[in-house]
Coordinates of C-alpha atoms and ligand atoms in Angstrom, one line a residue:
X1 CA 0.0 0.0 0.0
X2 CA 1.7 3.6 -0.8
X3 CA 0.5 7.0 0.0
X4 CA -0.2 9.5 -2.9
X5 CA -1.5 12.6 -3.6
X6 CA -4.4 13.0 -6.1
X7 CA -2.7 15.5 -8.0
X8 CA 0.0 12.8 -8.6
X9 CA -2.5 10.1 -10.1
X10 CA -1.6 9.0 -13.3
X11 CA -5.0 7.0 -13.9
X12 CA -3.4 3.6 -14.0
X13 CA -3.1 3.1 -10.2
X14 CA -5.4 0.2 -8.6
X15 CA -6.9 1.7 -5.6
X16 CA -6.0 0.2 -2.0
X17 CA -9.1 1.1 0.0
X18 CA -12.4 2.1 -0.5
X19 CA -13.6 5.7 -0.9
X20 CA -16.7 7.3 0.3
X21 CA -17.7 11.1 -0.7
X22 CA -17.9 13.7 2.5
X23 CA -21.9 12.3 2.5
X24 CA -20.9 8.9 3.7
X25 CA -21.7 7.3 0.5
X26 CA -18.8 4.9 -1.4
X27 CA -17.4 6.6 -4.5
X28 CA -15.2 3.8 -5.2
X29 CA -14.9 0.5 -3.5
X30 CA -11.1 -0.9 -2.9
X31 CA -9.3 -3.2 -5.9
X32 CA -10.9 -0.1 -8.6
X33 CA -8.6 0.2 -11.3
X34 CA -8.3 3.5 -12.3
X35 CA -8.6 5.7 -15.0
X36 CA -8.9 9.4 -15.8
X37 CA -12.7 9.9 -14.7
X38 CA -12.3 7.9 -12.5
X39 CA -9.5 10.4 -11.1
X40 CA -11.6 13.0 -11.9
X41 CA -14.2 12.2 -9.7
X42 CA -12.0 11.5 -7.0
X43 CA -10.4 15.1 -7.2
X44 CA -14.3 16.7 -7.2
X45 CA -15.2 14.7 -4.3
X46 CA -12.0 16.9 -2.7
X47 CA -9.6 14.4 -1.6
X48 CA -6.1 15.4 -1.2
X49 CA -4.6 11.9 -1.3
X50 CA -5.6 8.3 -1.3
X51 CA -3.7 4.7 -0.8
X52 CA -3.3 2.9 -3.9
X53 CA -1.6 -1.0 -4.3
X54 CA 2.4 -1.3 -4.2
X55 CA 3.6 -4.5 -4.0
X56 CA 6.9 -3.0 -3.2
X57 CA 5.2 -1.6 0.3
X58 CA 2.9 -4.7 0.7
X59 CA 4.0 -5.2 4.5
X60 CA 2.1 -1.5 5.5
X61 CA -0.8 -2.0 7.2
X62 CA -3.1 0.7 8.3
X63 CA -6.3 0.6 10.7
X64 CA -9.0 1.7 8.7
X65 CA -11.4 1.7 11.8
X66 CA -11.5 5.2 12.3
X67 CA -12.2 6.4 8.7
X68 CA -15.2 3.9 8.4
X69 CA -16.2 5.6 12.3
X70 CA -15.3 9.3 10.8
X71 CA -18.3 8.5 7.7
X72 CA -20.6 7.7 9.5
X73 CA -20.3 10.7 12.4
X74 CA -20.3 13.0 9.6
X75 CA -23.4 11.8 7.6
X76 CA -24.7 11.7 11.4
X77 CA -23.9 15.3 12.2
X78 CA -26.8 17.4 10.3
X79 CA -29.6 16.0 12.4
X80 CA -27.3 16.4 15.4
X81 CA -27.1 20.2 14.7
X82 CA -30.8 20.2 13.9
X83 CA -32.0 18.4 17.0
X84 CA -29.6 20.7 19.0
X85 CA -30.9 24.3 17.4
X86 CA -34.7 22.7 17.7
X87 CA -33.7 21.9 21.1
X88 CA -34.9 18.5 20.7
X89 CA -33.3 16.5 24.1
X90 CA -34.5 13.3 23.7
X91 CA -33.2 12.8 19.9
X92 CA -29.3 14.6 20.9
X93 CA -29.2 12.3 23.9
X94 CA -29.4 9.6 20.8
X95 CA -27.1 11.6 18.5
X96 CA -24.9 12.5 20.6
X97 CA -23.9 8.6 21.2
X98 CA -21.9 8.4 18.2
X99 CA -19.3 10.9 20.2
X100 CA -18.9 7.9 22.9
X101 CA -18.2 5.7 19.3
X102 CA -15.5 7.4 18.8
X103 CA -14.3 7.8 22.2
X104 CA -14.7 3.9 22.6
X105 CA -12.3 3.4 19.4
X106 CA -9.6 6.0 20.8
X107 CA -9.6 4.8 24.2
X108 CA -8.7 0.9 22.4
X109 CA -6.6 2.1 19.7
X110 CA -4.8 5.2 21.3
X111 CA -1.2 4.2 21.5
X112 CA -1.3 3.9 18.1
X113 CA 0.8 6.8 16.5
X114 CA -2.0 9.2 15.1
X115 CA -1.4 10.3 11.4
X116 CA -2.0 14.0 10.7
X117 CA -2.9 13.0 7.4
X118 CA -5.5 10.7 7.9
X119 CA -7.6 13.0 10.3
X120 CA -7.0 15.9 7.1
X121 CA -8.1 13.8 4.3
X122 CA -10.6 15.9 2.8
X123 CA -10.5 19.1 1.9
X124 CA -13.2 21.4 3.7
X125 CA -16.4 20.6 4.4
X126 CA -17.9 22.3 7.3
X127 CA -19.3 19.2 8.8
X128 CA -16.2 17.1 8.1
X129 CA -14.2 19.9 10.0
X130 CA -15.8 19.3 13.0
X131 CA -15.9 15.9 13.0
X132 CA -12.2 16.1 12.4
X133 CA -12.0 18.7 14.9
X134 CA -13.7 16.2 17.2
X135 CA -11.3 13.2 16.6
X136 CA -8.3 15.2 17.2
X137 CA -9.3 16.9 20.0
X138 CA -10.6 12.9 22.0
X139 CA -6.8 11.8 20.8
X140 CA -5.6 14.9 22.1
X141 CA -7.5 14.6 25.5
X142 CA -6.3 11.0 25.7
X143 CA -2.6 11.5 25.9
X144 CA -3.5 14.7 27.9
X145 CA -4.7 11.7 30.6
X146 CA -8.5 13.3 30.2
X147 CA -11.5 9.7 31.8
X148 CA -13.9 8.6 29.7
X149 CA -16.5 11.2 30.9
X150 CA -14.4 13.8 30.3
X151 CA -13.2 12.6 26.9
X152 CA -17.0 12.3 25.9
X153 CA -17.9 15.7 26.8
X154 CA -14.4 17.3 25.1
X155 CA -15.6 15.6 21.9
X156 CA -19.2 16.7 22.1
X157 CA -17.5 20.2 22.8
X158 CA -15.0 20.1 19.5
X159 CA -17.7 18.8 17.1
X160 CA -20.2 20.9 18.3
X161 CA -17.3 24.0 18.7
X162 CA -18.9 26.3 15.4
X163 CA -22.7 25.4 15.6
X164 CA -23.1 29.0 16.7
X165 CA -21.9 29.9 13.2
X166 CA -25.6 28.8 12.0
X167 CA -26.9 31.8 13.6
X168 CA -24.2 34.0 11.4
X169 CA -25.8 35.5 8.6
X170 CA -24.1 34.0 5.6
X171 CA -23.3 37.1 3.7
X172 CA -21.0 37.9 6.6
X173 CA -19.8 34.0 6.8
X174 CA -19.1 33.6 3.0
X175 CA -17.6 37.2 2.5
X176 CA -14.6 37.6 1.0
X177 CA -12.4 40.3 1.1
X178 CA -11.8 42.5 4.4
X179 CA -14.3 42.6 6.9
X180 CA -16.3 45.5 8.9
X181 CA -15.9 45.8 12.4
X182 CA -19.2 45.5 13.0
X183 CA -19.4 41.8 10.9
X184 CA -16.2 41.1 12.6
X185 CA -17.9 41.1 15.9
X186 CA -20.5 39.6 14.7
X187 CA -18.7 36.3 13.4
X188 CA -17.2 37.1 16.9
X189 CA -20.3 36.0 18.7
X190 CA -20.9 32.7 17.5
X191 CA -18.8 31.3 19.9
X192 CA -21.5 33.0 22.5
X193 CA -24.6 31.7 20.1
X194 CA -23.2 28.2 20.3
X195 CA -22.8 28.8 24.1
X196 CA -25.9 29.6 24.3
X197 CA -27.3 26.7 21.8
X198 CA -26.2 24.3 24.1
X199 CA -27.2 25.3 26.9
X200 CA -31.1 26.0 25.3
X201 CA -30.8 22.4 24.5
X202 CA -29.9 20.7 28.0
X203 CA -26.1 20.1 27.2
X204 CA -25.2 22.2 30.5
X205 CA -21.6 20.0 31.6
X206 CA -19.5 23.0 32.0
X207 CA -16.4 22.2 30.5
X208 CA -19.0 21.3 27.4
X209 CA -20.0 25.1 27.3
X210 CA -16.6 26.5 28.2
X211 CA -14.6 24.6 25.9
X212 CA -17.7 26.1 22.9
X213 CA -17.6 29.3 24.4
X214 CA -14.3 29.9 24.6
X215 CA -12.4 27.6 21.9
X216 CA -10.8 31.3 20.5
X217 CA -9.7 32.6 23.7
X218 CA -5.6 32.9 23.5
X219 CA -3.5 32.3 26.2
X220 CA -2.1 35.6 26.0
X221 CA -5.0 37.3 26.3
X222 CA -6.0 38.5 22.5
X223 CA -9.0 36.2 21.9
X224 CA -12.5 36.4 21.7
X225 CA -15.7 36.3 23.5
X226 CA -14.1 37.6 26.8
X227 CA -9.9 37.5 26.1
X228 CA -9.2 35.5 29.2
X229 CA -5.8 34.2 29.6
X230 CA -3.5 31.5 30.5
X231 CA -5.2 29.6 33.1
X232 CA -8.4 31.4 33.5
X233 CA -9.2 29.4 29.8
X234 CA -11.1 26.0 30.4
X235 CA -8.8 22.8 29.0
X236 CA -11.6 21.9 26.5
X237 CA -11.2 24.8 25.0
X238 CA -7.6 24.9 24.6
X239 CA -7.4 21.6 23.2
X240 CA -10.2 22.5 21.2
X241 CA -8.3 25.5 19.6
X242 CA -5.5 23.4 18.6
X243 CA -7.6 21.1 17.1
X244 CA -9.4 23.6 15.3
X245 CA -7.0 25.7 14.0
X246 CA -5.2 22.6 12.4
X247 CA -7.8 21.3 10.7
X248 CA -8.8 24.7 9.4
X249 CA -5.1 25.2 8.0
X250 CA -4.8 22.0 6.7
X251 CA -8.1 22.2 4.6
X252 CA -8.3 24.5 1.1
X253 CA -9.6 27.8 1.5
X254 CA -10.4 29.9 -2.0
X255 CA -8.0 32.6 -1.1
X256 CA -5.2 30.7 -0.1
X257 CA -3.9 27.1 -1.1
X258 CA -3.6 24.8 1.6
X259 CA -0.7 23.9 4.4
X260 CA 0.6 20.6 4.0
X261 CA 0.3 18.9 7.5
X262 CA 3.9 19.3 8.3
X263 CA 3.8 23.3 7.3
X264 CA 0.8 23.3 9.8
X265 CA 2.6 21.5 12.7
X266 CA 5.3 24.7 12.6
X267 CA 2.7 27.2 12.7
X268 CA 1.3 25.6 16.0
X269 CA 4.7 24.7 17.6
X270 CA 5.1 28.4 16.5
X271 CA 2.3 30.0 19.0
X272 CA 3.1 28.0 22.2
X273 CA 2.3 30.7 24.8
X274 CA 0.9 33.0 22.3
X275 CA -2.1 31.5 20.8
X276 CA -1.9 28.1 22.9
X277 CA -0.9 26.5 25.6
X278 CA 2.1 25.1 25.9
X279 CA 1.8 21.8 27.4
X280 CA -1.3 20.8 24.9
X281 CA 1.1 21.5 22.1
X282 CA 3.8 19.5 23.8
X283 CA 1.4 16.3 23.9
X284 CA 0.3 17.4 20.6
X285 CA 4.2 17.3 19.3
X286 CA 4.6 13.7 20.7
X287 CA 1.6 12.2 19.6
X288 CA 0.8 12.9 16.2
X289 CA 2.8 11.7 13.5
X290 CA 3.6 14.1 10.5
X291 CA 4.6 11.9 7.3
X292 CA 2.1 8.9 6.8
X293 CA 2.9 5.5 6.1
X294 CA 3.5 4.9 2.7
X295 CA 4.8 8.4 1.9
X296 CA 7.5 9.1 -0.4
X297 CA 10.0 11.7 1.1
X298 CA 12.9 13.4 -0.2
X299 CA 15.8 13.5 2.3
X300 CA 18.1 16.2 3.0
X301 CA 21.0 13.9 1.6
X302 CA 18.6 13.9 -1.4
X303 CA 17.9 10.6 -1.4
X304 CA 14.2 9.4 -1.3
X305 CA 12.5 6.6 0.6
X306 CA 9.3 5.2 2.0
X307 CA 7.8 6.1 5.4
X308 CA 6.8 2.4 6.9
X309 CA 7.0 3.0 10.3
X310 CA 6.5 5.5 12.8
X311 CA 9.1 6.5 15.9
X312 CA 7.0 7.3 18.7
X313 CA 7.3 10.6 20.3
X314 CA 9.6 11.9 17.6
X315 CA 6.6 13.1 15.2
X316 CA 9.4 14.1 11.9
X317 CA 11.9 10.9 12.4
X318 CA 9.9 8.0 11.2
X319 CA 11.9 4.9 9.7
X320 CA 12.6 5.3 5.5
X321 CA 12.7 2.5 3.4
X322 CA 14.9 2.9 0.8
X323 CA 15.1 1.1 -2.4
X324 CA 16.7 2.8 -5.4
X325 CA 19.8 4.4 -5.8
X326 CA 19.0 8.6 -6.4
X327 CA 22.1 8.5 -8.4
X328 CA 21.8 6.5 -10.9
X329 CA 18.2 5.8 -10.4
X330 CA 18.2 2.1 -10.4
X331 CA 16.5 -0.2 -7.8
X332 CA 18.9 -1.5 -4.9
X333 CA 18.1 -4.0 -2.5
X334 CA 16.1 -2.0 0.2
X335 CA 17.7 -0.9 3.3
X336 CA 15.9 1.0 6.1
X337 CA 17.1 4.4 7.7
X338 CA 16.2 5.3 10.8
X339 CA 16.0 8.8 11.1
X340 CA 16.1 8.6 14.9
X341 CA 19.6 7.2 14.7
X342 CA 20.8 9.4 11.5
X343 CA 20.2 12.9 13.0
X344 CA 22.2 14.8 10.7
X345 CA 19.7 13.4 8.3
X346 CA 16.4 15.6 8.0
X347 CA 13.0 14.9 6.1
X348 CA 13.1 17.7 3.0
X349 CA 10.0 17.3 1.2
X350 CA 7.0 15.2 0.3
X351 CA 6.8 13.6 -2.8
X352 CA 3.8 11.6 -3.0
Ligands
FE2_1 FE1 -15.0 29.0 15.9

């Protein structure tokens, strides 16, 4: 199996698992062979990369569990959001079970190294950014030592984080180009609205609301509703924030392309004590792995190799499989370089 990204398809590939659209529906089942609609169709749906057969890389294995769990929370999450803004207890005690789902799965699974990638897979949707807002943030709370409870009501908090947005009006939401003060503040309050949302409904745990109402709070004190600081902000919400602002970067916006995970990783090692909290980043750094198995990599000694397995707690030294010679481009017999014991060796690019 071998990581690649759509835009490097060349329509002959024979696809490795099987793809559903951001509804929840299968485009393509696993063992497809491709071809150029086929591609096409894949790009439209907006994924950013896929696994496709490599019998070179047939020893990779990866848990599809959690992106079968991930479709089905998303094509849950519109009559969530409905039930919550009708206020309609009995069906979000119901909805609300597929959060414990996913807690369940994280709680079994959550050693495992947790790839960046394969929580970013789409590019934006607004329900599949919270639901990956949600995963991340359950992971996040994990290795952050959060109970089951706890870890229930963080992920009901992080997929439930924007729902205030609804009450946005969309001219303001979908505007492009600089904003007014006044439709600043009022995208500003939909962290309040969703507060508020909530609570109308009967979700009243209050690290549930805090971590909604205060998921853009900074912890030095230049965030919005109330710029609180340091430890006056709830944990939800700061692991919320991470989460969010992640995802967000990671997806395609239409005035800027998107970050490549490992481009997003700096910017949020790059606001520890400004933006976020420094020991939620420093769980986030040894927990979440950058490069994804399967990916090809350009090293800084210019050779190139295949990620197959991950180094815990070093996030950007995974083991390389190497099996051609960058010279003279022929294969070799493959060799594998760990890049926790060459550390005068650096990861350089992706090359998918
Ligand atoms: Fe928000």
């Amino acid at each position: 199996m071998r990581f690649i990204l759509v835009r490097n398809l060349k329509g002959n590939e024979i696809l490795a698992q099987t793809l559903f659209d951001g509804y929840g529906k299968i485009l393509l089942p696993a063992g497809t062979k491709l071809n150029v609609p086929y591609v096409n169709r894949i790009r439209q749906s907006g994924f950013y990369y896929i696994y496709i057969k490599d019998e070179a890389l047939d020893d990779i294995k990866y848990d599809r569990t959690i992106v079968n769990l991930k479709q089905r929370t998303v094509e849950r999450l519109p009559s969530l959001f409905k039930n919550i803004l009708n206020k309609d207890q009995k069906n979000i005690k119901e909805s609300l079970y597929m959060v414990n789902e996913l807690v369940s799965y994280i709680i079994k699974e959550g050693d495992i190294n947790t790839n960046l990638y394969e929580i970013n897979k789409y590019d934006n949707y607004t329900y599949v950014h919270c639901v990956d807002t949600g995963i991340m943030s359950i992971f996040l709370g994990r290795f952050l030592g959060l109970g089951v409870d706890d870890l229930s009501n963080l992920g009901t908090a992080a997929i439930l984080h924007d729902i205030g947005k609804i009450q946005v009006p969309e001219k303001i939401i979908n505007k492009i180009g600089v904003l007014e003060k006044s439709e600043f503040d009022e995208i500003k309050r939909h962290t309040i609205y969703g507060y508020n949302a909530l609570k109308n409904a009967g979700i009243i745990e209050i690290n549930t609301l805090a971590g909604v109402l205060e998921h853009h709070e900074k912890v030095n004190g230049t965030g919005y509703p109330l710029g609180l600081t340091g430890d006056k902000i709830n944990i939800f919400a700061k692991i919320i924030s991470v989460c969010d602002v992640f995802t967000a970067l990671s997806a395609n916006r239409s005035y800027r392309e998107r970050f490549n995970p490992n481009e997003a990783y700096e910017f949020i090692l790059s606001n520890i004590n400004v933006a976020f909290d420094k020991d939620v980043v420093d769980k986030f750094k040894q927990n979440f792995s950058i490069y994804p198995l399967g990916v090809c990599v350009k090293l800084s000694n210019g050779i190139e190799g295949f990620v197959i397995k991950q180094n815990k707690f070093f996030p950007d030294r995974p083991i390389i499989r190497i099996s051609y010679d960058h010279i003279t481009k022929k294969k070799i017999c493959p060799y594998e370089l760990d890049l926790l014991t060459a550390l005068d060796i650096t990861i350089n690019s992706i090359v998918g």
